[in-house]
Amino acid sequence: MKIFLDTANLKQIKEAVSWGIVDGVTTNPTLVSKENMKFEDLIKKICKVVPGPVSVESVSTKAKDIIQEARGLAKLADNIAVKIPIGLEGLKATKVLASEGIQINTTLIFSSNQALLAAKAGTAFVSPFIGRLDDISQEGMVVIDEIVAIFNNYGFETEIIVASVRHPLHVVEAALTGADIATIPFSVLEKMIKHPLTDIGIEKFLKDWSKVKR
Ligand code: G3P
């Protein structure tokens, strides 16, 4: 499973890239609003350090405006994927943009039917938000299971990005479904590395090593 970082924070991105485990980055207007930088400068800087797709969200609501905005965003760097929220206008725009070779990440997906339609329109990625479904007492991972099965049944090349990941167990569950990608906040990534038995084991080995005659 590929790991994307779900943040627009350059420091976090540079740090996680140095660990050698980052395959891409996803941003959204909320994440970008937390950074004190001019939007285009920030995105260009992120794109330079990330060895894979960087998703940047379009905020237009009409197909013709989404198309225009997405063309502009795609020019910022070679590794841009344009996020477009699922909807009728978004689908129309996706069809046009995908035929121009622009990578689209269809976002705010909450059902497998939405994912199916986005895939048919030619999107490169679908982003189902599992944490937000869990928040309303609906099992988010069920939607991932359905999308994985549907895409496998019909050979869609669209990649599934498990999004709105809130804790390490979400990542394990995502990997078990066979989803292509999980986009993970930096804090969750840090938690995935740690295990108390690893810390105890290192401490003991270092203590015992100090007793070895050298
Ligand atoms: O990738 C989508 C993600 O940023 C949304 O996460 O935690 O705001 O639901 P959250």
PDB file of C-alpha atoms and ligand atoms in Angstrom:
ATOM      1  CA  MET A   1       0.000   0.000   0.000  1.00  0.00           C
ATOM      2  CA  LYS A   2       1.299   3.435  -0.878  1.00  0.00           C
ATOM      3  CA  ILE A   3       1.502   6.012   1.894  1.00  0.00           C
ATOM      4  CA  PHE A   4       0.542   9.610   1.237  1.00  0.00           C
ATOM      5  CA  LEU A   5       0.940  12.315   3.847  1.00  0.00           C
ATOM      6  CA  ASP A   6      -2.263  14.252   4.590  1.00  0.00           C
ATOM      7  CA  THR A   7      -0.894  17.699   5.354  1.00  0.00           C
ATOM      8  CA  ALA A   8       0.229  20.972   3.777  1.00  0.00           C
ATOM      9  CA  ASN A   9       2.942  21.504   6.397  1.00  0.00           C
ATOM     10  CA  LEU A  10       6.335  21.694   4.682  1.00  0.00           C
ATOM     11  CA  LYS A  11       8.301  20.797   7.819  1.00  0.00           C
ATOM     12  CA  GLN A  12       6.267  17.628   8.357  1.00  0.00           C
ATOM     13  CA  ILE A  13       6.500  16.732   4.676  1.00  0.00           C
ATOM     14  CA  LYS A  14      10.303  17.158   4.570  1.00  0.00           C
ATOM     15  CA  GLU A  15      10.675  15.117   7.774  1.00  0.00           C
ATOM     16  CA  ALA A  16       8.484  12.206   6.594  1.00  0.00           C
ATOM     17  CA  VAL A  17      10.094  12.206   3.122  1.00  0.00           C
ATOM     18  CA  SER A  18      13.472  11.775   4.861  1.00  0.00           C
ATOM     19  CA  TRP A  19      12.125   8.538   6.442  1.00  0.00           C
ATOM     20  CA  GLY A  20      11.784   7.112   2.924  1.00  0.00           C
ATOM     21  CA  ILE A  21       8.125   6.116   3.223  1.00  0.00           C
ATOM     22  CA  VAL A  22       6.212   8.937   1.511  1.00  0.00           C
ATOM     23  CA  ASP A  23       4.721   8.201  -1.922  1.00  0.00           C
ATOM     24  CA  GLY A  24       2.641  11.373  -2.230  1.00  0.00           C
ATOM     25  CA  VAL A  25       0.826  14.169  -0.399  1.00  0.00           C
ATOM     26  CA  THR A  26      -2.809  15.253  -0.155  1.00  0.00           C
ATOM     27  CA  THR A  27      -3.909  18.742   0.806  1.00  0.00           C
ATOM     28  CA  ASN A  28      -7.292  20.411   1.083  1.00  0.00           C
ATOM     29  CA  PRO A  29      -8.443  24.010   1.736  1.00  0.00           C
ATOM     30  CA  THR A  30      -8.566  23.392   5.513  1.00  0.00           C
ATOM     31  CA  LEU A  31      -5.004  22.048   5.637  1.00  0.00           C
ATOM     32  CA  VAL A  32      -3.688  24.859   3.412  1.00  0.00           C
ATOM     33  CA  SER A  33      -5.412  27.486   5.598  1.00  0.00           C
ATOM     34  CA  LYS A  34      -3.250  26.399   8.557  1.00  0.00           C
ATOM     35  CA  GLU A  35      -0.011  27.373   6.761  1.00  0.00           C
ATOM     36  CA  ASN A  36       1.154  30.943   6.793  1.00  0.00           C
ATOM     37  CA  MET A  37       2.335  31.052   3.172  1.00  0.00           C
ATOM     38  CA  LYS A  38       1.098  32.252  -0.201  1.00  0.00           C
ATOM     39  CA  PHE A  39      -0.887  29.362  -1.698  1.00  0.00           C
ATOM     40  CA  GLU A  40       1.004  28.948  -4.970  1.00  0.00           C
ATOM     41  CA  ASP A  41       4.445  29.291  -3.352  1.00  0.00           C
ATOM     42  CA  LEU A  42       3.518  26.666  -0.778  1.00  0.00           C
ATOM     43  CA  ILE A  43       2.260  24.185  -3.377  1.00  0.00           C
ATOM     44  CA  LYS A  44       5.321  24.629  -5.596  1.00  0.00           C
ATOM     45  CA  LYS A  45       7.618  24.011  -2.615  1.00  0.00           C
ATOM     46  CA  ILE A  46       5.665  20.897  -1.568  1.00  0.00           C
ATOM     47  CA  CYS A  47       5.781  19.537  -5.126  1.00  0.00           C
ATOM     48  CA  LYS A  48       9.574  19.911  -5.238  1.00  0.00           C
ATOM     49  CA  VAL A  49      10.184  17.740  -2.161  1.00  0.00           C
ATOM     50  CA  VAL A  50       7.550  15.032  -2.720  1.00  0.00           C
ATOM     51  CA  PRO A  51       8.482  12.018  -4.882  1.00  0.00           C
ATOM     52  CA  GLY A  52       4.922  11.475  -6.149  1.00  0.00           C
ATOM     53  CA  PRO A  53       1.516  13.068  -6.682  1.00  0.00           C
ATOM     54  CA  VAL A  54       0.516  16.135  -4.662  1.00  0.00           C
ATOM     55  CA  SER A  55      -3.256  16.672  -4.486  1.00  0.00           C
ATOM     56  CA  VAL A  56      -4.454  20.266  -4.532  1.00  0.00           C
ATOM     57  CA  GLU A  57      -8.151  21.090  -4.278  1.00  0.00           C
ATOM     58  CA  SER A  58     -10.200  23.085  -6.736  1.00  0.00           C
ATOM     59  CA  VAL A  59     -12.775  25.367  -5.077  1.00  0.00           C
ATOM     60  CA  SER A  60     -14.917  26.251  -8.111  1.00  0.00           C
ATOM     61  CA  THR A  61     -18.464  24.933  -8.262  1.00  0.00           C
ATOM     62  CA  LYS A  62     -19.430  25.048 -11.968  1.00  0.00           C
ATOM     63  CA  ALA A  63     -17.880  22.606 -14.454  1.00  0.00           C
ATOM     64  CA  LYS A  64     -16.465  25.301 -16.736  1.00  0.00           C
ATOM     65  CA  ASP A  65     -14.879  27.111 -13.780  1.00  0.00           C
ATOM     66  CA  ILE A  66     -13.530  23.863 -12.292  1.00  0.00           C
ATOM     67  CA  ILE A  67     -11.939  23.053 -15.667  1.00  0.00           C
ATOM     68  CA  GLN A  68     -10.278  26.456 -15.885  1.00  0.00           C
ATOM     69  CA  GLU A  69      -9.072  26.370 -12.287  1.00  0.00           C
ATOM     70  CA  ALA A  70      -7.774  22.793 -12.594  1.00  0.00           C
ATOM     71  CA  ARG A  71      -5.804  23.634 -15.745  1.00  0.00           C
ATOM     72  CA  GLY A  72      -4.131  26.451 -13.815  1.00  0.00           C
ATOM     73  CA  LEU A  73      -3.387  24.244 -10.788  1.00  0.00           C
ATOM     74  CA  ALA A  74      -1.945  21.499 -13.003  1.00  0.00           C
ATOM     75  CA  LYS A  75       0.558  24.011 -14.422  1.00  0.00           C
ATOM     76  CA  LEU A  76       2.082  24.630 -10.962  1.00  0.00           C
ATOM     77  CA  ALA A  77       4.143  21.418 -11.149  1.00  0.00           C
ATOM     78  CA  ASP A  78       4.400  18.122 -13.043  1.00  0.00           C
ATOM     79  CA  ASN A  79       3.232  16.054 -10.050  1.00  0.00           C
ATOM     80  CA  ILE A  80      -0.038  17.881  -9.304  1.00  0.00           C
ATOM     81  CA  ALA A  81      -3.279  15.918  -8.979  1.00  0.00           C
ATOM     82  CA  VAL A  82      -6.329  18.170  -8.843  1.00  0.00           C
ATOM     83  CA  LYS A  83      -8.881  17.344  -6.164  1.00  0.00           C
ATOM     84  CA  ILE A  84     -12.467  17.839  -7.275  1.00  0.00           C
ATOM     85  CA  PRO A  85     -15.415  17.157  -4.941  1.00  0.00           C
ATOM     86  CA  ILE A  86     -17.841  14.518  -6.275  1.00  0.00           C
ATOM     87  CA  GLY A  87     -20.990  15.985  -7.857  1.00  0.00           C
ATOM     88  CA  LEU A  88     -22.558  16.523 -11.269  1.00  0.00           C
ATOM     89  CA  GLU A  89     -20.410  19.554 -12.085  1.00  0.00           C
ATOM     90  CA  GLY A  90     -17.315  17.760 -10.823  1.00  0.00           C
ATOM     91  CA  LEU A  91     -18.025  14.699 -12.975  1.00  0.00           C
ATOM     92  CA  LYS A  92     -18.448  16.810 -16.119  1.00  0.00           C
ATOM     93  CA  ALA A  93     -15.178  18.586 -15.394  1.00  0.00           C
ATOM     94  CA  THR A  94     -13.398  15.305 -14.640  1.00  0.00           C
ATOM     95  CA  LYS A  95     -14.295  13.840 -18.026  1.00  0.00           C
ATOM     96  CA  VAL A  96     -12.789  16.836 -19.841  1.00  0.00           C
ATOM     97  CA  LEU A  97      -9.712  17.183 -17.651  1.00  0.00           C
ATOM     98  CA  ALA A  98      -8.904  13.446 -17.649  1.00  0.00           C
ATOM     99  CA  SER A  99      -8.998  13.452 -21.457  1.00  0.00           C
ATOM    100  CA  GLU A 100      -6.381  16.227 -21.353  1.00  0.00           C
ATOM    101  CA  GLY A 101      -4.120  14.024 -19.205  1.00  0.00           C
ATOM    102  CA  ILE A 102      -4.669  15.942 -15.958  1.00  0.00           C
ATOM    103  CA  GLN A 103      -4.741  13.650 -12.923  1.00  0.00           C
ATOM    104  CA  ILE A 104      -7.935  14.077 -10.905  1.00  0.00           C
ATOM    105  CA  ASN A 105      -8.507  13.015  -7.308  1.00  0.00           C
ATOM    106  CA  THR A 106     -12.264  12.872  -6.697  1.00  0.00           C
ATOM    107  CA  THR A 107     -12.764  13.884  -3.101  1.00  0.00           C
ATOM    108  CA  LEU A 108     -15.484  13.950  -0.437  1.00  0.00           C
ATOM    109  CA  ILE A 109     -16.577  10.438  -1.402  1.00  0.00           C
ATOM    110  CA  PHE A 110     -18.894   8.764   1.101  1.00  0.00           C
ATOM    111  CA  SER A 111     -20.451   5.921  -0.924  1.00  0.00           C
ATOM    112  CA  SER A 112     -19.315   3.248  -3.362  1.00  0.00           C
ATOM    113  CA  ASN A 113     -21.774   4.551  -5.983  1.00  0.00           C
ATOM    114  CA  GLN A 114     -20.003   7.924  -5.929  1.00  0.00           C
ATOM    115  CA  ALA A 115     -16.679   6.135  -6.428  1.00  0.00           C
ATOM    116  CA  LEU A 116     -18.076   4.067  -9.315  1.00  0.00           C
ATOM    117  CA  LEU A 117     -19.295   7.176 -11.154  1.00  0.00           C
ATOM    118  CA  ALA A 118     -16.007   9.013 -10.603  1.00  0.00           C
ATOM    119  CA  ALA A 119     -14.058   6.033 -11.962  1.00  0.00           C
ATOM    120  CA  LYS A 120     -16.281   5.901 -15.046  1.00  0.00           C
ATOM    121  CA  ALA A 121     -15.684   9.614 -15.645  1.00  0.00           C
ATOM    122  CA  GLY A 122     -11.947   8.898 -15.747  1.00  0.00           C
ATOM    123  CA  THR A 123     -10.640  10.033 -12.376  1.00  0.00           C
ATOM    124  CA  ALA A 124      -7.158   8.839 -11.392  1.00  0.00           C
ATOM    125  CA  PHE A 125      -7.967   8.623  -7.653  1.00  0.00           C
ATOM    126  CA  VAL A 126     -11.031   8.422  -5.428  1.00  0.00           C
ATOM    127  CA  SER A 127     -10.820   9.657  -1.831  1.00  0.00           C
ATOM    128  CA  PRO A 128     -13.441   8.098   0.455  1.00  0.00           C
ATOM    129  CA  PHE A 129     -13.417   9.833   3.878  1.00  0.00           C
ATOM    130  CA  ILE A 130     -13.677   7.000   6.370  1.00  0.00           C
ATOM    131  CA  GLY A 131     -13.155   8.960   9.613  1.00  0.00           C
ATOM    132  CA  ARG A 132     -16.050  11.276   8.854  1.00  0.00           C
ATOM    133  CA  LEU A 133     -18.311   8.246   8.249  1.00  0.00           C
ATOM    134  CA  ASP A 134     -17.184   6.701  11.557  1.00  0.00           C
ATOM    135  CA  ASP A 135     -18.054  10.070  13.157  1.00  0.00           C
ATOM    136  CA  ILE A 136     -21.705   9.575  12.202  1.00  0.00           C
ATOM    137  CA  SER A 137     -21.769   5.927  13.346  1.00  0.00           C
ATOM    138  CA  GLN A 138     -21.404   4.491   9.844  1.00  0.00           C
ATOM    139  CA  GLU A 139     -18.532   2.025   9.364  1.00  0.00           C
ATOM    140  CA  GLY A 140     -16.220   3.867   6.944  1.00  0.00           C
ATOM    141  CA  MET A 141     -14.155   0.807   6.107  1.00  0.00           C
ATOM    142  CA  VAL A 142     -17.239  -0.966   4.679  1.00  0.00           C
ATOM    143  CA  VAL A 143     -17.297   1.623   1.901  1.00  0.00           C
ATOM    144  CA  ILE A 144     -13.612   0.903   1.191  1.00  0.00           C
ATOM    145  CA  ASP A 145     -14.326  -2.857   1.010  1.00  0.00           C
ATOM    146  CA  GLU A 146     -17.144  -2.201  -1.478  1.00  0.00           C
ATOM    147  CA  ILE A 147     -15.053   0.086  -3.687  1.00  0.00           C
ATOM    148  CA  VAL A 148     -12.123  -2.379  -3.733  1.00  0.00           C
ATOM    149  CA  ALA A 149     -14.501  -5.177  -4.806  1.00  0.00           C
ATOM    150  CA  ILE A 150     -16.247  -3.056  -7.468  1.00  0.00           C
ATOM    151  CA  PHE A 151     -12.990  -1.776  -8.985  1.00  0.00           C
ATOM    152  CA  ASN A 152     -11.580  -5.332  -9.034  1.00  0.00           C
ATOM    153  CA  ASN A 153     -14.759  -6.726 -10.623  1.00  0.00           C
ATOM    154  CA  TYR A 154     -14.508  -4.355 -13.577  1.00  0.00           C
ATOM    155  CA  GLY A 155     -10.761  -3.709 -13.823  1.00  0.00           C
ATOM    156  CA  PHE A 156     -10.905   0.039 -13.121  1.00  0.00           C
ATOM    157  CA  GLU A 157      -7.428   1.565 -12.948  1.00  0.00           C
ATOM    158  CA  THR A 158      -8.602   4.341 -10.599  1.00  0.00           C
ATOM    159  CA  GLU A 159      -6.627   4.152  -7.344  1.00  0.00           C
ATOM    160  CA  ILE A 160      -8.391   4.193  -3.971  1.00  0.00           C
ATOM    161  CA  ILE A 161      -7.035   6.667  -1.414  1.00  0.00           C
ATOM    162  CA  VAL A 162      -8.313   5.864   2.083  1.00  0.00           C
ATOM    163  CA  ALA A 163      -8.749   9.382   3.508  1.00  0.00           C
ATOM    164  CA  SER A 164      -9.839  10.992   6.776  1.00  0.00           C
ATOM    165  CA  VAL A 165      -7.594   8.521   8.608  1.00  0.00           C
ATOM    166  CA  ARG A 166      -7.668   9.205  12.338  1.00  0.00           C
ATOM    167  CA  HIS A 167      -5.548   6.497  14.023  1.00  0.00           C
ATOM    168  CA  PRO A 168      -3.096   3.644  13.299  1.00  0.00           C
ATOM    169  CA  LEU A 169      -5.825   0.970  13.334  1.00  0.00           C
ATOM    170  CA  HIS A 170      -7.441   2.702  10.354  1.00  0.00           C
ATOM    171  CA  VAL A 171      -4.162   2.164   8.463  1.00  0.00           C
ATOM    172  CA  VAL A 172      -4.051  -1.561   9.304  1.00  0.00           C
ATOM    173  CA  GLU A 173      -7.687  -1.958   8.250  1.00  0.00           C
ATOM    174  CA  ALA A 174      -7.052  -0.013   5.031  1.00  0.00           C
ATOM    175  CA  ALA A 175      -4.093  -2.243   4.150  1.00  0.00           C
ATOM    176  CA  LEU A 176      -6.172  -5.388   4.801  1.00  0.00           C
ATOM    177  CA  THR A 177      -8.850  -4.222   2.327  1.00  0.00           C
ATOM    178  CA  GLY A 178      -6.235  -4.021  -0.441  1.00  0.00           C
ATOM    179  CA  ALA A 179      -6.807  -0.277  -1.001  1.00  0.00           C
ATOM    180  CA  ASP A 180      -4.021   1.264  -3.104  1.00  0.00           C
ATOM    181  CA  ILE A 181      -3.181   4.195  -0.830  1.00  0.00           C
ATOM    182  CA  ALA A 182      -3.798   5.546   2.673  1.00  0.00           C
ATOM    183  CA  THR A 183      -3.337   9.263   3.201  1.00  0.00           C
ATOM    184  CA  ILE A 184      -2.180   9.734   6.756  1.00  0.00           C
ATOM    185  CA  PRO A 185      -1.756  12.738   9.073  1.00  0.00           C
ATOM    186  CA  PHE A 186       1.805  13.171  10.403  1.00  0.00           C
ATOM    187  CA  SER A 187       0.723  12.480  14.014  1.00  0.00           C
ATOM    188  CA  VAL A 188      -0.736   9.091  13.008  1.00  0.00           C
ATOM    189  CA  LEU A 189       2.412   8.229  11.043  1.00  0.00           C
ATOM    190  CA  GLU A 190       4.525   8.864  14.163  1.00  0.00           C
ATOM    191  CA  LYS A 191       2.272   6.582  16.233  1.00  0.00           C
ATOM    192  CA  MET A 192       2.638   3.789  13.643  1.00  0.00           C
ATOM    193  CA  ILE A 193       6.404   3.610  14.260  1.00  0.00           C
ATOM    194  CA  LYS A 194       6.202   3.230  18.021  1.00  0.00           C
ATOM    195  CA  HIS A 195       5.739   0.103  20.150  1.00  0.00           C
ATOM    196  CA  PRO A 196       6.472  -0.025  23.907  1.00  0.00           C
ATOM    197  CA  LEU A 197       8.079  -3.485  23.584  1.00  0.00           C
ATOM    198  CA  THR A 198      10.520  -2.064  21.018  1.00  0.00           C
ATOM    199  CA  ASP A 199      11.520   0.696  23.473  1.00  0.00           C
ATOM    200  CA  ILE A 200      11.889  -1.810  26.348  1.00  0.00           C
ATOM    201  CA  GLY A 201      13.885  -4.154  24.076  1.00  0.00           C
ATOM    202  CA  ILE A 202      16.309  -1.414  22.981  1.00  0.00           C
ATOM    203  CA  GLU A 203      16.823  -0.301  26.575  1.00  0.00           C
ATOM    204  CA  LYS A 204      17.629  -3.872  27.670  1.00  0.00           C
ATOM    205  CA  PHE A 205      19.993  -4.548  24.766  1.00  0.00           C
ATOM    206  CA  LEU A 206      21.888  -1.302  25.442  1.00  0.00           C
ATOM    207  CA  LYS A 207      22.148  -2.167  29.155  1.00  0.00           C
ATOM    208  CA  ASP A 208      23.420  -5.671  28.394  1.00  0.00           C
ATOM    209  CA  TRP A 209      25.792  -4.402  25.731  1.00  0.00           C
ATOM    210  CA  SER A 210      27.461  -2.201  28.346  1.00  0.00           C
ATOM    211  CA  LYS A 211      28.378  -5.412  30.262  1.00  0.00           C
ATOM    212  CA  VAL A 212      30.052  -7.066  27.246  1.00  0.00           C
ATOM    213  CA  LYS A 213      33.860  -7.274  27.415  1.00  0.00           C
ATOM    214  CA  ARG A 214      35.266  -5.383  24.434  1.00  0.00           C
TER     215      ARG A 214
HETATM  216  O1  G3P B   1      -7.761  13.545   3.213  1.00  0.00           O
HETATM  217  C1  G3P B   1      -8.949  14.044   3.724  1.00  0.00           C
HETATM  218  C2  G3P B   1      -8.730  14.514   5.103  1.00  0.00           C
HETATM  219  O2  G3P B   1      -7.910  15.615   5.111  1.00  0.00           O
HETATM  220  C3  G3P B   1      -9.965  14.760   5.863  1.00  0.00           C
HETATM  221  O3  G3P B   1      -9.678  14.408   7.146  1.00  0.00           O
HETATM  222  O4  G3P B   1      -9.865  14.369   9.559  1.00  0.00           O
HETATM  223  O5  G3P B   1     -10.704  16.366   8.251  1.00  0.00           O
HETATM  224  O6  G3P B   1     -11.914  14.189   8.181  1.00  0.00           O
HETATM  225  P1  G3P B   1     -10.606  14.867   8.350  1.00  0.00           P
END
